[in-house]
XYZ file of C-alpha atoms in Angstrom:
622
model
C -47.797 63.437 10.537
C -45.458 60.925 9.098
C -45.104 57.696 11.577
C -41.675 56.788 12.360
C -41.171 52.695 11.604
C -40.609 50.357 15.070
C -36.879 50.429 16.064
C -37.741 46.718 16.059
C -37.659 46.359 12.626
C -34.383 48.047 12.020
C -32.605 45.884 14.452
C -34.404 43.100 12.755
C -33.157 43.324 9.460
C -29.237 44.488 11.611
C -29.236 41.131 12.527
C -30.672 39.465 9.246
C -28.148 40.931 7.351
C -25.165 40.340 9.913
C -26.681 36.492 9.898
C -26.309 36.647 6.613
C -22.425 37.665 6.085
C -19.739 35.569 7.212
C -16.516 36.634 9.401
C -13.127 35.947 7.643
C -12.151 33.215 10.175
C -15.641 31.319 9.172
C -14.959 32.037 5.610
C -11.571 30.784 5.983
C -12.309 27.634 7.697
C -15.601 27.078 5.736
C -17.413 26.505 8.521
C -20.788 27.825 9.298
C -20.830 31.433 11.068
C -23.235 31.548 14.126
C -23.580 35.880 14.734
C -23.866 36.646 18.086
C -27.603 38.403 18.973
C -25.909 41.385 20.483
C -24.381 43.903 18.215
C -20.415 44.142 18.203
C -19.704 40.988 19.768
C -18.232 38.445 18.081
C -19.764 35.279 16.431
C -19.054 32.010 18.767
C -16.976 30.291 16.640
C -14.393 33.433 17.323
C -15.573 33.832 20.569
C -15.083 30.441 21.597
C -11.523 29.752 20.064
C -11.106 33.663 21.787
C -9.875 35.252 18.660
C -10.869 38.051 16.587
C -14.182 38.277 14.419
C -13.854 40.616 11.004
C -16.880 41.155 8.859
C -15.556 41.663 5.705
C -18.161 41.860 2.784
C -15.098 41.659 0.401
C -13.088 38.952 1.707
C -12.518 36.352 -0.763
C -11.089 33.445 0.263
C -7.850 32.159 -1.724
C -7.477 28.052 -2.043
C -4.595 26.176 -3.377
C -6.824 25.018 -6.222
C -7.121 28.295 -7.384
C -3.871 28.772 -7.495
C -3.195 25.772 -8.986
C -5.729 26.811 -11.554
C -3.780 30.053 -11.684
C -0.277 28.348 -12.399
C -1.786 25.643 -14.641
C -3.172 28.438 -16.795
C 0.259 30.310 -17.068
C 1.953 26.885 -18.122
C -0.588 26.302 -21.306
C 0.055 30.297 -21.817
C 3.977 29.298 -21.621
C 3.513 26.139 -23.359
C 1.382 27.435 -26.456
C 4.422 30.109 -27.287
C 6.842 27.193 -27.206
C 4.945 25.334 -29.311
C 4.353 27.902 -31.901
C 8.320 28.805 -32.263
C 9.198 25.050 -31.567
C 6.801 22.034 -32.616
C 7.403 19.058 -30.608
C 7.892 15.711 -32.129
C 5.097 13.748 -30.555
C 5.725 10.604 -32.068
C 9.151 10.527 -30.080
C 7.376 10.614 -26.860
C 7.706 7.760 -24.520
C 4.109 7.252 -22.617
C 4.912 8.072 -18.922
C 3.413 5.303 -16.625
C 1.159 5.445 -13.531
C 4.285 4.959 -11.259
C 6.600 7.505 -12.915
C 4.189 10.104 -12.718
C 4.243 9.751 -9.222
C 7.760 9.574 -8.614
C 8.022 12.822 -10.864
C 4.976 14.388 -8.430
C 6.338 13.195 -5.269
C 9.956 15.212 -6.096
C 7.785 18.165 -5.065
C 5.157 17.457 -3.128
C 7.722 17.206 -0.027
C 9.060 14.920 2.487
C 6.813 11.825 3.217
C 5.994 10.974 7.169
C 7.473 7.946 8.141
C 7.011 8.449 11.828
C 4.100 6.606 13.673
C 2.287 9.461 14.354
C 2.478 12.135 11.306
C 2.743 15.268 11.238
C -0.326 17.560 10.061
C -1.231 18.196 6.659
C 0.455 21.431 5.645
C 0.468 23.169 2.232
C 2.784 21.169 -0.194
C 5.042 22.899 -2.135
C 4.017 24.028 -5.407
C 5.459 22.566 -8.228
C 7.842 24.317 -10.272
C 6.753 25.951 -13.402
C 9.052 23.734 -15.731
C 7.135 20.515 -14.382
C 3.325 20.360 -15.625
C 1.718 17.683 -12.799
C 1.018 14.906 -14.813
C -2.365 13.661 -15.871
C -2.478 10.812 -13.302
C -1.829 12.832 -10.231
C -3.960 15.953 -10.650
C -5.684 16.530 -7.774
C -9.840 16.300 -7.841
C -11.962 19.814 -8.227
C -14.986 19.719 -6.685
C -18.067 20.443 -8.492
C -19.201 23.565 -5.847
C -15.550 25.108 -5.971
C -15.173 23.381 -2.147
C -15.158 20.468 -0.294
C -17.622 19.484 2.246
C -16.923 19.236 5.922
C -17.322 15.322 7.270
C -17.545 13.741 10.766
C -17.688 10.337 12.003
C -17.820 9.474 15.987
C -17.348 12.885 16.930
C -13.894 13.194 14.651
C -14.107 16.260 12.320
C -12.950 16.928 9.100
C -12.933 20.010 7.418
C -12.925 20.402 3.873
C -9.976 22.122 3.599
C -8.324 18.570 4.610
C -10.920 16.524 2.944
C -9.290 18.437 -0.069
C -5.499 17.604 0.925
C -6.261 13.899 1.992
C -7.578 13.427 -2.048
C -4.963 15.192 -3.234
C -2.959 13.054 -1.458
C -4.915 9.622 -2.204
C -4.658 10.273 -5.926
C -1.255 11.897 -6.204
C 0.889 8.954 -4.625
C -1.158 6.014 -3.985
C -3.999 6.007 -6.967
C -1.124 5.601 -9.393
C -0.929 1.829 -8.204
C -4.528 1.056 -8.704
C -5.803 3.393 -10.993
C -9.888 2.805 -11.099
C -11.703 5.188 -9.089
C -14.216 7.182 -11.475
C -15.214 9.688 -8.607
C -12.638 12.245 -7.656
C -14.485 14.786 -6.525
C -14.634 14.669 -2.318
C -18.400 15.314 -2.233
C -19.732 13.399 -5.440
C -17.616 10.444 -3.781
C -19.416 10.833 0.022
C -22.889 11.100 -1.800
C -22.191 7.814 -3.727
C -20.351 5.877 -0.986
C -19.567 7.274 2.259
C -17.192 4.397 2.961
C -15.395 5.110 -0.326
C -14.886 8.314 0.732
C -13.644 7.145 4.405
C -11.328 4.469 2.858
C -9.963 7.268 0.714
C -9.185 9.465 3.685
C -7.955 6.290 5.022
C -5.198 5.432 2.660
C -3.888 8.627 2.625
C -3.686 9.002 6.735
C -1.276 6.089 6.224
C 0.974 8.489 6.327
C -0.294 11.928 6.672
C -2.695 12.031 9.422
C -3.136 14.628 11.379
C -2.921 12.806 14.518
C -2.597 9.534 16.253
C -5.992 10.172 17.883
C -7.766 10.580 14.845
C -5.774 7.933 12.513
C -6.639 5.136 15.386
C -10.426 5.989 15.276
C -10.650 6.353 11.532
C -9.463 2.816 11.184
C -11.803 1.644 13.782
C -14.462 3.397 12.112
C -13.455 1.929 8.066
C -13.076 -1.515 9.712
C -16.709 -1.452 10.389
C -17.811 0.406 7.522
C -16.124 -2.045 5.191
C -17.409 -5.542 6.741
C -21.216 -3.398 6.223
C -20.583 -2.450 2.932
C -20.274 -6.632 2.308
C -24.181 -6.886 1.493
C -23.969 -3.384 -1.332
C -20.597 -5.003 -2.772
C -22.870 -6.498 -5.409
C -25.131 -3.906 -5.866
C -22.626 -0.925 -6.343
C -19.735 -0.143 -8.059
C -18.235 2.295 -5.519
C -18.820 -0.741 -2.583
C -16.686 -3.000 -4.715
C -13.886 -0.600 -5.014
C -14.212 0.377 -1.061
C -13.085 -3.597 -0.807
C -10.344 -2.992 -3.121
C -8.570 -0.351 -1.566
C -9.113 -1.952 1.908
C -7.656 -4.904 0.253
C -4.693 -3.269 -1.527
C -3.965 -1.150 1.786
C -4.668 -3.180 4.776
C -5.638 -2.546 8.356
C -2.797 -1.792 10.659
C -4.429 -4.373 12.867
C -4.844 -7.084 10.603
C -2.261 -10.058 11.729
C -1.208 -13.123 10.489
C -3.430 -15.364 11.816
C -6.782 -13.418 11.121
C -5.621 -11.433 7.671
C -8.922 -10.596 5.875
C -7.987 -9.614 2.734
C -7.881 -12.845 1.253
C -11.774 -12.828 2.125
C -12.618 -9.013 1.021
C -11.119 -10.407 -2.213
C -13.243 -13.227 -2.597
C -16.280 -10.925 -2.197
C -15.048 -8.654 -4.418
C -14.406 -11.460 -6.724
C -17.936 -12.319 -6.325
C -19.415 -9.065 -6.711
C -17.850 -8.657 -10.089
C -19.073 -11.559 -10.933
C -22.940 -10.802 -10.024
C -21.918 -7.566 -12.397
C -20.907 -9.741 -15.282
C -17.640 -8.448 -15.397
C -16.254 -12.257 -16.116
C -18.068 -11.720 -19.604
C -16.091 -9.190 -20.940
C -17.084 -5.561 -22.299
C -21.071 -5.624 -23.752
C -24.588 -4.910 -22.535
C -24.377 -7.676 -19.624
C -28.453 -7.242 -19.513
C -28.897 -10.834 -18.437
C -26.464 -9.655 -15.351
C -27.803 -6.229 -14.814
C -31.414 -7.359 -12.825
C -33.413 -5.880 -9.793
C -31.572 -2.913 -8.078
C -28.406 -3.775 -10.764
C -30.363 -2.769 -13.358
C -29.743 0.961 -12.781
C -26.321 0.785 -12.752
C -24.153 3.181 -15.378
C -20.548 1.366 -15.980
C -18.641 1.959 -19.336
C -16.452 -0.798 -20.201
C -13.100 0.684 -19.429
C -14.936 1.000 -15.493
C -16.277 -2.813 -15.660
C -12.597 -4.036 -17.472
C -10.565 -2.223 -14.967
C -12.425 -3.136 -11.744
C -12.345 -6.729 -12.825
C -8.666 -6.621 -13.751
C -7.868 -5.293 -10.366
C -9.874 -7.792 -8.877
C -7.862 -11.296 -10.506
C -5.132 -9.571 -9.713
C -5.731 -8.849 -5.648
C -7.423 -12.611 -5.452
C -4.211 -13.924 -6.514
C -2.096 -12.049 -4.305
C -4.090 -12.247 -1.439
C -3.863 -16.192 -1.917
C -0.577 -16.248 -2.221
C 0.299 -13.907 0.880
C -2.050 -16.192 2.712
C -0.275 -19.338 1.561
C -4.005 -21.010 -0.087
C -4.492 -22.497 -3.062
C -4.926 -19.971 -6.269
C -8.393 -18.663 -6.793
C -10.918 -20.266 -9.405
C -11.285 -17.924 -11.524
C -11.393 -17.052 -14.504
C -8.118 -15.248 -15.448
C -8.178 -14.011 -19.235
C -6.502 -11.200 -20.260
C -8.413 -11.025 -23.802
C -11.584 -8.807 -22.639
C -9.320 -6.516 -20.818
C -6.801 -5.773 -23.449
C -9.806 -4.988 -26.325
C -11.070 -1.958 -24.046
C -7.974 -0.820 -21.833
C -5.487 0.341 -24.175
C -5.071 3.704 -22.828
C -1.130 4.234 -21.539
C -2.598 4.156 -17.563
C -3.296 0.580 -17.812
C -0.003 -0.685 -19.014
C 0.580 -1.766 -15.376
C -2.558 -3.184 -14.540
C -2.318 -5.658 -17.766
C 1.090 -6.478 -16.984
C -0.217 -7.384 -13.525
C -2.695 -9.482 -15.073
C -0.510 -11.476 -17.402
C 1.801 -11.939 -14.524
C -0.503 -13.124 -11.971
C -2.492 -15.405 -15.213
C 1.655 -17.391 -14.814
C 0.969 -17.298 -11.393
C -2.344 -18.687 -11.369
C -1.943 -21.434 -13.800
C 1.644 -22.618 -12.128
C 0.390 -22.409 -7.940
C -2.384 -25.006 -9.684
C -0.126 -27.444 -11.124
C 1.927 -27.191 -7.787
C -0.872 -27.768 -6.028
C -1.734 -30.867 -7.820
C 1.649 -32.222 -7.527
C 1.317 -31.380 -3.769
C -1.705 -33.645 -3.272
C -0.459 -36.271 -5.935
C 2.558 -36.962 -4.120
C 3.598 -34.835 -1.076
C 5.395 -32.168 -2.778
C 7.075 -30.758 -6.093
C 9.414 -32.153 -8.279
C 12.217 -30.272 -8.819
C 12.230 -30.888 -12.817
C 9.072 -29.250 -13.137
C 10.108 -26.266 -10.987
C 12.751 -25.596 -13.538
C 10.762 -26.247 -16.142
C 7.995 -22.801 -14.389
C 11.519 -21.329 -14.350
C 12.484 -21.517 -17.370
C 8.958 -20.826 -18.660
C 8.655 -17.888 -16.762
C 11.847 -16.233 -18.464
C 10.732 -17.220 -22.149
C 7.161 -15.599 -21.258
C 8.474 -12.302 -20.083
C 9.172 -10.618 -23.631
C 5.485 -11.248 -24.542
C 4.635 -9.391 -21.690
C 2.968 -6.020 -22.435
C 5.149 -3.953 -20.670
C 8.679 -3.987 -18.797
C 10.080 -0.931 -18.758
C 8.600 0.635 -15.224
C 10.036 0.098 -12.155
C 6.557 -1.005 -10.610
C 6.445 -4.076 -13.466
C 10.518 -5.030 -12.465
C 9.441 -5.334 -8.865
C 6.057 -7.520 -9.628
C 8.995 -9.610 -12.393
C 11.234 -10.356 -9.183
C 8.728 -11.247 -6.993
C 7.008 -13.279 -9.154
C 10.213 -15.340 -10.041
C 11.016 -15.327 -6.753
C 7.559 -17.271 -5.739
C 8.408 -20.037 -8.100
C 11.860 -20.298 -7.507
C 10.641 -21.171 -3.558
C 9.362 -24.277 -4.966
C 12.887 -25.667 -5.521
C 12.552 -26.022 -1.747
C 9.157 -28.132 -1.747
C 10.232 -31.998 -3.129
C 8.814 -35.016 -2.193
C 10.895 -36.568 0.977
C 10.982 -39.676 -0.253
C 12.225 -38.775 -4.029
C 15.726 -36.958 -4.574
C 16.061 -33.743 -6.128
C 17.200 -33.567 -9.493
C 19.293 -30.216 -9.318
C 21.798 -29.676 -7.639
C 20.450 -28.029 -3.522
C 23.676 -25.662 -4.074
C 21.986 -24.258 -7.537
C 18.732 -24.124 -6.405
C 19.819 -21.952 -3.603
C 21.764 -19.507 -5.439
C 19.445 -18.627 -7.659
C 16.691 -17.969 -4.865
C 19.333 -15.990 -2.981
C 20.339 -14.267 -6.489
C 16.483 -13.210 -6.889
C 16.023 -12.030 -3.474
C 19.090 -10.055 -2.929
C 18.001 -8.246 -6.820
C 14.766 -7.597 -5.264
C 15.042 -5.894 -2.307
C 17.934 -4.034 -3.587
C 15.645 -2.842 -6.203
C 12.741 -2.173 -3.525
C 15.148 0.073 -1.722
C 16.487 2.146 -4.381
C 12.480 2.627 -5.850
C 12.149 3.654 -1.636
C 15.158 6.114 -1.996
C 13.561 7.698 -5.405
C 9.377 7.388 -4.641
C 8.840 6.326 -1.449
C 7.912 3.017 -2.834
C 7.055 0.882 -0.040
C 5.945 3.711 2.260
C 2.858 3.983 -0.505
C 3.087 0.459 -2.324
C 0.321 -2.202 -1.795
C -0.079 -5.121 0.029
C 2.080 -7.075 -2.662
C 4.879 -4.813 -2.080
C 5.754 -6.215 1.451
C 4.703 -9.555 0.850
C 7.143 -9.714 -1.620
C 9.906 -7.488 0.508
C 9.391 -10.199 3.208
C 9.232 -13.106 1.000
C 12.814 -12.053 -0.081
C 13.915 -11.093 3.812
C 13.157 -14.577 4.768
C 14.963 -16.323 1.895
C 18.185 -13.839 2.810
C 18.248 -14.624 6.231
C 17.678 -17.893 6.076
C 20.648 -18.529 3.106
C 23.098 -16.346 4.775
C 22.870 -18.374 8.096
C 22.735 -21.979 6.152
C 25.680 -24.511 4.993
C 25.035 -23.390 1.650
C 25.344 -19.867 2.145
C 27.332 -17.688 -0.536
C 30.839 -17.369 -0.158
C 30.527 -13.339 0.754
C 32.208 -11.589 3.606
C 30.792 -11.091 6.737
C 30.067 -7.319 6.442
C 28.445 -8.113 3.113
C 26.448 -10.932 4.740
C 25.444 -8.595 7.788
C 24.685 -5.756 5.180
C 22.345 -7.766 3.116
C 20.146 -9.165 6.476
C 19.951 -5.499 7.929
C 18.897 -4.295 4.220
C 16.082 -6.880 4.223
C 14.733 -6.375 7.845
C 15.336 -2.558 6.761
C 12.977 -3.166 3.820
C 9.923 -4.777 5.935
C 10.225 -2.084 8.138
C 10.198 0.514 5.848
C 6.172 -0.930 4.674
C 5.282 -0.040 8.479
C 2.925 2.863 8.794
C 3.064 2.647 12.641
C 4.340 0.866 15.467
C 2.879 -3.091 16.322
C 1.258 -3.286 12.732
C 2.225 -6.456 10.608
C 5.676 -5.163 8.974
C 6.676 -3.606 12.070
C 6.181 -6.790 13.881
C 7.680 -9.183 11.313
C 10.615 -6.629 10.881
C 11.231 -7.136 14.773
C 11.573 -11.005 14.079
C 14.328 -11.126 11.202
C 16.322 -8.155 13.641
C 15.918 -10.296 16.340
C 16.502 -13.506 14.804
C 19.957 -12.096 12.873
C 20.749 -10.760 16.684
C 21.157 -14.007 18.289
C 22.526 -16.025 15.343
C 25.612 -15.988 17.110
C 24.348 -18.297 19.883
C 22.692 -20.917 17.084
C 24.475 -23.002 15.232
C 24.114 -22.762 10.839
C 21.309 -24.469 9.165
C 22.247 -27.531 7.255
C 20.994 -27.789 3.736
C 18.394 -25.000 1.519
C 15.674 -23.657 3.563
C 12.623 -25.819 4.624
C 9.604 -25.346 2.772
C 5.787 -25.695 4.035
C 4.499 -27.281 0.394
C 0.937 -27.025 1.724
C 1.548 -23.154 1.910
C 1.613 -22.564 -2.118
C 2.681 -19.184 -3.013
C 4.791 -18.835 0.281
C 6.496 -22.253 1.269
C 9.429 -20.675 2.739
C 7.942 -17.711 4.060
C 6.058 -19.337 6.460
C 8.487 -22.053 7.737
C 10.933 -19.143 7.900
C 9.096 -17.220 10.329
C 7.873 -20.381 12.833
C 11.918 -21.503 12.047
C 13.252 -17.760 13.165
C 10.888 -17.742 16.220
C 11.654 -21.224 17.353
C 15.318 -20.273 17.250
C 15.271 -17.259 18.889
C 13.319 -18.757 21.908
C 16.075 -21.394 21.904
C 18.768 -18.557 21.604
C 16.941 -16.986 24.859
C 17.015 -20.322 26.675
C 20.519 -21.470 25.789
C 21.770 -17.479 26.930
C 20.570 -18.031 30.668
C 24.622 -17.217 32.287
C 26.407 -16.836 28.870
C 27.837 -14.072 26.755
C 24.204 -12.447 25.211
C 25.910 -9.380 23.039
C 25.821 -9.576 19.696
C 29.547 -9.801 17.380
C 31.078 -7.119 16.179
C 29.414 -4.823 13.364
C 32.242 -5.029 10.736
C 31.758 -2.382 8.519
C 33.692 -1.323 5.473
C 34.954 2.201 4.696
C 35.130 3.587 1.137
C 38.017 4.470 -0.404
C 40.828 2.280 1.893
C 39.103 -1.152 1.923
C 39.792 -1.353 5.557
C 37.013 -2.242 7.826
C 35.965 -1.017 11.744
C 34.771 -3.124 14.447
C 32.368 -1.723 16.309
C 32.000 -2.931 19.897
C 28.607 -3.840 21.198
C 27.723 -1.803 24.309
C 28.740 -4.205 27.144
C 25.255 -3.195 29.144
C 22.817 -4.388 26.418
C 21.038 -7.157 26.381
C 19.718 -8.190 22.963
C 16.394 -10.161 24.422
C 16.038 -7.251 26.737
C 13.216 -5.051 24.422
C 11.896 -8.308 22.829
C 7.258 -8.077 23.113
C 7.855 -12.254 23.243
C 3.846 -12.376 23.486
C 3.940 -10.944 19.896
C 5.609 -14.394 18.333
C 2.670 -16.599 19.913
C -0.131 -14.133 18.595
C 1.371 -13.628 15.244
C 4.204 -16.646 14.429
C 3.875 -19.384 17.099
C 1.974 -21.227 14.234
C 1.308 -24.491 16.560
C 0.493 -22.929 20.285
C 3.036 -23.561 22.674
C 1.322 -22.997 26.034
C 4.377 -23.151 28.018
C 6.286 -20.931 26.141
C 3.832 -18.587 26.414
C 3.660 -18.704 30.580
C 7.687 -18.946 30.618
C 7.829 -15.576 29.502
């Protein structure tokens, strides 16, 4: 008689195989699938979020990569019969940069959030089959087909968004700063988990998913990126962790305790422990103890150390310090990165090597003799215009805006003479040609804005330079020796360069949002101050932004004098005068009777960020 096997054993291997298969929702999400022990119930996942749970052995689930893979394959399949009818004249071809592959990608990739919470990531559109995503914004395949799912302090992230934040990442902000070597999501957590945070990071700038999770992830890279100080010199990935915190800062960094300038110097010193200083080689005599495992190519060691002069002299000169000793050639870079990509970066370089070599004379004349002759300003001027046609590239819009605000930084030292020595140009000359400069640039920083969303992805150096420009404006237009322009024009210009700073805010209270508050406020209440006699006042001990910082402790001194001189009188601001197209006429609009322009003003904001020397009793009087 033939024994009949347990019943155990065939619900054993029931459940062993249900363990084993997946529901659709599970497969979906890529999430582990927990069955449930009793047959026909669903898993808890399902029966948690109380939806339905289908087994489906079959199921296949369908990613945007593979359909990018899908459409990609079609457009070689489309492009090869072209080719074969047509041959294409390659030597015609103008290289595309960095920057204008992005503006091309972002024409389809959708709107960009420029509210202070985003919304979440959604599918972007797919690109059109006419327009092949370029080589610098394809977005990273993973290794294993998938993404990971990551957490940090109880925040989840599933790899279906770990996928869309690097797509993101390397589609509209990489273009700028173009060194990562790891693209793929998981490769880049195994290497460097705070790479991979400060990745996620930079693209929640403006696409997170929520406020909740934005605010802790910058809490949590905060941390991570003052730890990875001690593995800057003893990884690549650490250094370039430092870089993109540096290039994208902290929404609650502030003027008074800005670290990037000292992220920069420990980059700077990192690279150096690296050998990168030396130039493309072996670097053995570098490469000791835990170093000595270390796999860099040349274009990785070139690259990271170009990017690394370059943020050490920005970050000085935001910071208003003296430039960086370091060693600034341009020779070792240009033998290994001649690739198209890095056409920006070296122009960068040789910009910031001008830079460099002209804050150091300045700063010698500073000490010599209290400031900076005006002859030898003109003399960096005039430099600085023979030098650009050496330069190795001027035709992108990302090189025009560095041009401007480069040009702009020396022209601010027109403004920095001795007091005891008279200037030898004219103060009417000097000024026009600072106010010439800044009104070029941030009409240029708007329209890049309108095309690519310029400042809503640019780097740190973008709105230093929109607010170095916004301070020069303001403070020309409401001067003796402002241009003879009408007063719409006037008012356009100062709304266009508060509009500017504010347009490099990724949320409300951050730096631009708060300095954008001061020029608004400060072009508000001119009407109750009288005009500024003579060019703007200069800080000469602040090399690299003089007038910057006077600017803001001169706008936030006036406006609490403003405040104090309103108590009883007339507080509305004039008349907008604006003019209408076509019948050169103009409208006056009239204020609203019931506002009160000091009304919405966060006064404790000017003593924590602008109130340079502490004023106590400013602080209690309001």
């Amino acid at each position: 008689m033939t024994s009949t096997p347990p019943l155990s054993t065939t619900d054993g291997e029931d459940r062993r195989i249900r363990r084993n298969v997946a529901c659709v929702n599970c497969r979906n999400s890529k999430v582990r699938c927990k069955a449930s022990n009793v047959y026909g119930q669903a898993c808890q996942r399902c029966a948690k979020l109380s939806i339905s749970c289908v087994v489906d052995k079959s199921h296949k689930r369908v990613t945007r990569r593979s359909k990018l893979e899908q459409l990609e394959q079609e457009l070689k399949s489309i492009k090869q019969v072209v080719e074969s009818g047509v041959p294409e004249d390659t030597s015609k071809r103008t290289p595309t940069s960095p920057l204008r592959s992005s503006i091309a990608a972002a024409s389809y990739l959708g709107p960009v959030v420029l509210d202070a919470v985003p919304r979440p990531p959604t599918p972007s559109a797919e690109p059109p089959a006419s327009l092949p995503l370029p080589e610098a914004t394809r977005a990273p395949s993973s290794a294993k087909g998938r993404a990971s799912p990551r957490s940090f302090d109880n925040q989840v992230v599933s790899g279906e968004d770990v996928e869309w934040y690097f797509e993101k990442f390397f589609t509209l902000y990489h273009p700028f700063v173009p060194i990562l070597r790891l693209r793929d999501p998981d490769e880049c957590y195994e290497s460097d988990a705070t790479l991979f945070w400060t990745i996620i990071y930079v693209a929640c700038r403006r696409f997170a998913k929520d406020g909740v999770f934005f605010n802790a992830l910058v809490s949590h890279v905060g941390k991570e990126i003052w730890a990875s100080v001690p593995r800057a010199s003893l990884a690549l990935e650490s250094i370039h962790a430092i870089l993109l915190a540096c290039t994208w800062p902290l929404p609650t960094n502030r003027f008074l305790n800005d670290p990037t300038n000292t992220l920069a110097g420990v980059a700077v010193n990192a690279c150096l422990t690296f050998g990168f200083h030396m130039g493309p080689g072996p670097r053995s005599q570098f490469l000791v103890g835990p170093r000595v495992q270390a796999r860099l190519t040349d274009e990785e060691a070139m690259s990271t150390w170009a990017l690394c002069c370059v943020i050490a002299q920005r970050a000085a000169t935001g910071a208003g310090l003296p430039a960086p000793s370091i060693q600034l050639s341009n020779v070792p870079c240009k033998k290994v990165l001649d690739s198209t990509k890095w056409k920006d970066l070296l122009f960068m370089l040789d910009v910031q090597m001008y830079i460099n070599k002209t804050q150091a004379n300045a700063h010698a004349q500073m000490l010599a003799q209290g400031g900076i002759a005006s002859h030898s300003v003109q003399q960096w001027d005039e430099e600085f215009d023979s030098f650009r046609p050496f330069l190795p590239r001027q035709d992108t819009d990302l090189c025009y805006f560095v041009e401007l605000a480069s040009k702009l930084e020396v022209q601010a030292y027109y403004f920095c003479t001795p007091p005891s020595s008279s200037p030898n140009m004219d103060a009417h000359l000097a000024t026009s040609k600072a106010f010439v400069t800044a009104r070029s640039l941030i009409c240029h920083a708007l329209d890049l804005e309108k095309r690519a969303k310029f400042m809503a992805h640019g780097p740190f150096w973008v709105f230093r330079g929109v607010l170095d420009a916004s301070c020069m404006l303001l403070w020309i237009l409401h001067s003796t020796l402002a241009p003879d322009t009408a007063a719409h024009e006037a008012d356009t210009l100062a709304q266009q360069g508060s509009r500017a700073v504010k347009l490099c805010s990724i949320r409300e209270g951050d730096l631009p949002h708060r300095a954008a508050i001061i020029l608004e406020t400060y072009w508000s209440v001119r009407h109750l101050l009288p005009k500024v006699e003579g060019p703007p006042l200069a800080w000469s001990s602040r090399l690299g932004a003089p007038t910057t910082f006077s600017a803001l402790r001169h706008f936030k001194a006036r406006i609490e004098e403003a405040k104090n001189n309103s108590n009883g009188l007339e507080t509305r601001p004039p008349p907008m005068v604006e003019s209408v197209p076509g019948n050169g006429l103009a409208l006056n609009h009239a204020p609203n009777p019931a506002i009160d322009i000091f009304q919405d003003i966060d006064w404790s904001m000017f003593a924590s960020d602008f109130d340079w020397v502490y004023d106590e009793n400013f602080v209690l009087s309001t």
